[in-house]
XYZ file of N, CA, C and O in Angstrom:
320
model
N -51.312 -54.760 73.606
C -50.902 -54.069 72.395
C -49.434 -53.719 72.480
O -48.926 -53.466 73.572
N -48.571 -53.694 71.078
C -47.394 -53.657 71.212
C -47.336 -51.899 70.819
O -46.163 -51.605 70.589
N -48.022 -51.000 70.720
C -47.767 -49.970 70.448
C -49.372 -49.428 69.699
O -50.358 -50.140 69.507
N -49.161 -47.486 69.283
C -49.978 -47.515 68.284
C -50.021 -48.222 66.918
O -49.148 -48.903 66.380
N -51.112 -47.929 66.542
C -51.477 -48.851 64.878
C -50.759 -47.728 64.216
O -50.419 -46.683 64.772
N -50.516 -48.126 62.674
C -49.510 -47.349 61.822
C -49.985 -45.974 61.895
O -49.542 -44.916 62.343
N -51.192 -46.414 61.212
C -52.133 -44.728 60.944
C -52.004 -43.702 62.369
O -51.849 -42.492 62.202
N -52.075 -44.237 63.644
C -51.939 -43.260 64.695
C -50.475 -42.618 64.801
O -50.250 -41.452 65.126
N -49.474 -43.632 64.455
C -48.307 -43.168 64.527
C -48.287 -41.761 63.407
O -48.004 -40.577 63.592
N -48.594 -42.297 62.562
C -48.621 -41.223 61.104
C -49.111 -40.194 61.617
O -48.349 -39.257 61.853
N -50.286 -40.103 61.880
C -50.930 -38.681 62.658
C -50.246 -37.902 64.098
O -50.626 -36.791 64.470
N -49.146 -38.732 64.832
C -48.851 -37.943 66.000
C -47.113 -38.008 65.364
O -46.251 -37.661 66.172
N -46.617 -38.473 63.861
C -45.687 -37.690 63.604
C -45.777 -36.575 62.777
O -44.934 -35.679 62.725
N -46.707 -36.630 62.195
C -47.011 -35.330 61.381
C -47.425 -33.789 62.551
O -46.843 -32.710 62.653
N -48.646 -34.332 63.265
C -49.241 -33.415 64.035
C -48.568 -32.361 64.763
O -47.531 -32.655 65.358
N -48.949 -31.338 64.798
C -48.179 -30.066 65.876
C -48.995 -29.693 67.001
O -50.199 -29.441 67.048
N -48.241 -29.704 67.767
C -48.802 -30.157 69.019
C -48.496 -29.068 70.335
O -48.857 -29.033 71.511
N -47.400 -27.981 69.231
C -47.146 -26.869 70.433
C -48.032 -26.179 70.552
O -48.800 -25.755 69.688
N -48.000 -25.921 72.119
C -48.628 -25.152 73.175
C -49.866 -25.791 73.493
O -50.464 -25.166 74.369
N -50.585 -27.015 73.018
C -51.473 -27.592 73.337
C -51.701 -28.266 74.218
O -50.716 -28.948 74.503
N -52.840 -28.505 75.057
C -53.337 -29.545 75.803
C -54.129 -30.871 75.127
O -55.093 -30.851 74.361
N -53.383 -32.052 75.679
C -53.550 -33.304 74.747
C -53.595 -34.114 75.621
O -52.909 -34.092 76.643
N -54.730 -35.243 75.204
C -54.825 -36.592 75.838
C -55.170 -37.369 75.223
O -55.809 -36.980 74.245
N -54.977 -38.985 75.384
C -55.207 -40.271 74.823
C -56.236 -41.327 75.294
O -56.411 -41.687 76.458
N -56.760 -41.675 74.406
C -57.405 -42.902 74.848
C -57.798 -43.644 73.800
O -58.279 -43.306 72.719
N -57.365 -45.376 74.539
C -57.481 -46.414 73.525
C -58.733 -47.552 73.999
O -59.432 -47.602 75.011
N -58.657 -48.461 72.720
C -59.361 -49.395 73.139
C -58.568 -50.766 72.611
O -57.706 -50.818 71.734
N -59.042 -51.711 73.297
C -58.685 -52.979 73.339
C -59.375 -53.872 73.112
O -60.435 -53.598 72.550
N -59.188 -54.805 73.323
C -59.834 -56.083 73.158
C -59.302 -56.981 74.238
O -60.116 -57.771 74.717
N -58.010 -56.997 74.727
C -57.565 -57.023 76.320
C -56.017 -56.966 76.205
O -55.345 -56.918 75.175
N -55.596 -56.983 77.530
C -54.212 -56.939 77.499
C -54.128 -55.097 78.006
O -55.107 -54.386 78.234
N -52.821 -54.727 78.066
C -52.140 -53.396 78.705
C -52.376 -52.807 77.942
O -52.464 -53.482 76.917
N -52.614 -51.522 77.740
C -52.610 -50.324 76.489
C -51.664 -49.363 77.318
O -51.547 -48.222 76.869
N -50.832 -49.751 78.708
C -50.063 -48.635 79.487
C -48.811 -48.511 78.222
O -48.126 -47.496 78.350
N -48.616 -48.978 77.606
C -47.560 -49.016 76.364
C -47.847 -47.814 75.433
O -47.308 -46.719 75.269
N -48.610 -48.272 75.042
C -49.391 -47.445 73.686
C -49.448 -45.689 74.061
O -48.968 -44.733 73.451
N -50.207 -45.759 75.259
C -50.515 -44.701 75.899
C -49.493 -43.806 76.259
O -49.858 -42.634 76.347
N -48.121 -44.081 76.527
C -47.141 -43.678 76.876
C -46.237 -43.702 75.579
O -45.177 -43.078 75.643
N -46.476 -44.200 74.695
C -46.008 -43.706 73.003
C -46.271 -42.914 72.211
O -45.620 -42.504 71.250
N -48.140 -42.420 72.916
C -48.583 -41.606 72.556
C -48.190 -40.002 72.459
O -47.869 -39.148 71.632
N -48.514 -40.238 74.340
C -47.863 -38.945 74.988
C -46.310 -38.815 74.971
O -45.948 -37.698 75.339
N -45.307 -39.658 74.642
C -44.365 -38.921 74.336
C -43.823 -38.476 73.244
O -42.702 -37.969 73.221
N -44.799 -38.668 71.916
C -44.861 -38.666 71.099
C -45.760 -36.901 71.326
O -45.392 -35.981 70.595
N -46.563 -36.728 72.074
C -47.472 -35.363 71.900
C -45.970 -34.282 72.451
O -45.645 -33.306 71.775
N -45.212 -34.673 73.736
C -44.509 -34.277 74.531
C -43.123 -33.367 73.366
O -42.935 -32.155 73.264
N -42.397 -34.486 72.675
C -41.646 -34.265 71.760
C -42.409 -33.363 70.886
O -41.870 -32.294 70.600
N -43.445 -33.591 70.468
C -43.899 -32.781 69.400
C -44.544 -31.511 70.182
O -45.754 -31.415 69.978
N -43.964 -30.457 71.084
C -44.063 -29.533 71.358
C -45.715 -29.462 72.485
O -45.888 -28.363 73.014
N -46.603 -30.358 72.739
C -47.453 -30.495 73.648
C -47.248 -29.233 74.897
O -46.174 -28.879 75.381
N -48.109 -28.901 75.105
C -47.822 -27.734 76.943
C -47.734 -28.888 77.757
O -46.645 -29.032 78.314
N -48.968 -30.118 78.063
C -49.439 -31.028 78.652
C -50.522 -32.179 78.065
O -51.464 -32.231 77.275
N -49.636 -33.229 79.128
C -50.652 -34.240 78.757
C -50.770 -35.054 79.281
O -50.079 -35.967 79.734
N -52.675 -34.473 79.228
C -53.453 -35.215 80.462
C -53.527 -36.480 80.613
O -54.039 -37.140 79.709
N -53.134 -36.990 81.549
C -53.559 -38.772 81.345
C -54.775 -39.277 81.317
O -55.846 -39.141 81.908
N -54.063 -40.232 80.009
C -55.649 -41.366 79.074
C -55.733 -42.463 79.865
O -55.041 -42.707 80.853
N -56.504 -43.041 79.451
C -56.991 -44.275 79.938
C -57.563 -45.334 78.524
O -58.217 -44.979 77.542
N -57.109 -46.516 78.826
C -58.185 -47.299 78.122
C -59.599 -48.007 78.447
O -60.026 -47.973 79.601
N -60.308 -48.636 77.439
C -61.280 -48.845 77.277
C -61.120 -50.937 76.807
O -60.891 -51.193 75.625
N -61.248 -52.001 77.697
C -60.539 -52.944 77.432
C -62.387 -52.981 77.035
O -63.359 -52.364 77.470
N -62.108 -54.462 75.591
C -63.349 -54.795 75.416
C -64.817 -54.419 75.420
O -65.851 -54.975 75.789
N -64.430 -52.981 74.732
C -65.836 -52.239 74.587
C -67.006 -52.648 74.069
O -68.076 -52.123 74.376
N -66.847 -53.982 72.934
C -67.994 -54.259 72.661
C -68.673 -55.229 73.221
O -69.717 -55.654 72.726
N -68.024 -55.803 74.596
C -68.979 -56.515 75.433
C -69.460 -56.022 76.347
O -70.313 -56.521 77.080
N -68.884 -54.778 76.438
C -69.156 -53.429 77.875
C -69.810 -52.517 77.389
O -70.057 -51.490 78.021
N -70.147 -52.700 76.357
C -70.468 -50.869 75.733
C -71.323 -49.792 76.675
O -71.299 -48.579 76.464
N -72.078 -50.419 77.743
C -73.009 -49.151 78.183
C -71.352 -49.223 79.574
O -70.982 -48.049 79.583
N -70.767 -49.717 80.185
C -69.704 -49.086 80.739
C -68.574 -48.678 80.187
O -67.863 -48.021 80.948
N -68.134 -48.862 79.020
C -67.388 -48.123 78.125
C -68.059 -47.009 77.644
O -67.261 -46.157 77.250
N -68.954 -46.765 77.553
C -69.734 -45.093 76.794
C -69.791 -44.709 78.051
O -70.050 -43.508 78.131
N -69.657 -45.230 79.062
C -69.774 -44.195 80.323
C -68.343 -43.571 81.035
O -68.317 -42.486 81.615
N -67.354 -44.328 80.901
C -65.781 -43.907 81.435
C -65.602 -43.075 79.807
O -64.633 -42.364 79.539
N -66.327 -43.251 79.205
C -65.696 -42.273 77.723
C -66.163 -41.001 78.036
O -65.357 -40.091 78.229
N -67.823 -40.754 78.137
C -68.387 -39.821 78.541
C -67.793 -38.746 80.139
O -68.076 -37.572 80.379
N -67.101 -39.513 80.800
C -66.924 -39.279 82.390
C -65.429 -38.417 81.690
O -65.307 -37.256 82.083
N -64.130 -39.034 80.519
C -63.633 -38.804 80.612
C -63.306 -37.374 79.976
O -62.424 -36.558 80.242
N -64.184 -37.370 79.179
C -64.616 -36.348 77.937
C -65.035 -35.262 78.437
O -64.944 -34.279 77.700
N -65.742 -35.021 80.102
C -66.187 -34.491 80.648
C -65.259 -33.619 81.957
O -65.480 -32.523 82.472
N -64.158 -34.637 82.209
C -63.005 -34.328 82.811
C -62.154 -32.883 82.218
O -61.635 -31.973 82.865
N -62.277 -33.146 80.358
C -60.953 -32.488 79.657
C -61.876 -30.895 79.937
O -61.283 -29.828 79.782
N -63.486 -30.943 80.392
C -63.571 -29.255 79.990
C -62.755 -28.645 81.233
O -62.585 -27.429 81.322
């Protein structure tokens, strides 16, 4: 991926993000999302973020789905 999709951009330039704790996660179909992910968060960072936790992606979820619902679940479980 060469970045976020429009609509995500739209939402993390609008969004306010001070004093918050924020993290990312994408999905793919294959290829790096270390791009995206790091457009994200400096995108949360600039927009006033406290921290942000590192995301991870999810490559090809719909041929993985019971190990993709499980690193989603694992990660979801991390943020409490």
């Amino acid at each position: 991926a060469n970045g976020p999709a429009a609509p995500i951009m739209t939402f993390l330039d609008a969004a306010d993000f001070t004093g918050k704790k924020v993290s990312f996660f994408t999905s793919s179909m294959g290829g790096s999302s270390a791009k995206t992910l790091k457009t994200m968060a400096d995108a949360a960072t600039s927009k006033g973020a406290a921290s942000v936790v590192p995301g991870f992606a999810v490559v090809n979820p719909l041929k993985k789905q019971d190990s993709a619902k499980a690193k989603i679940a694992e990660f979801a479980e991390s943020l409490k």
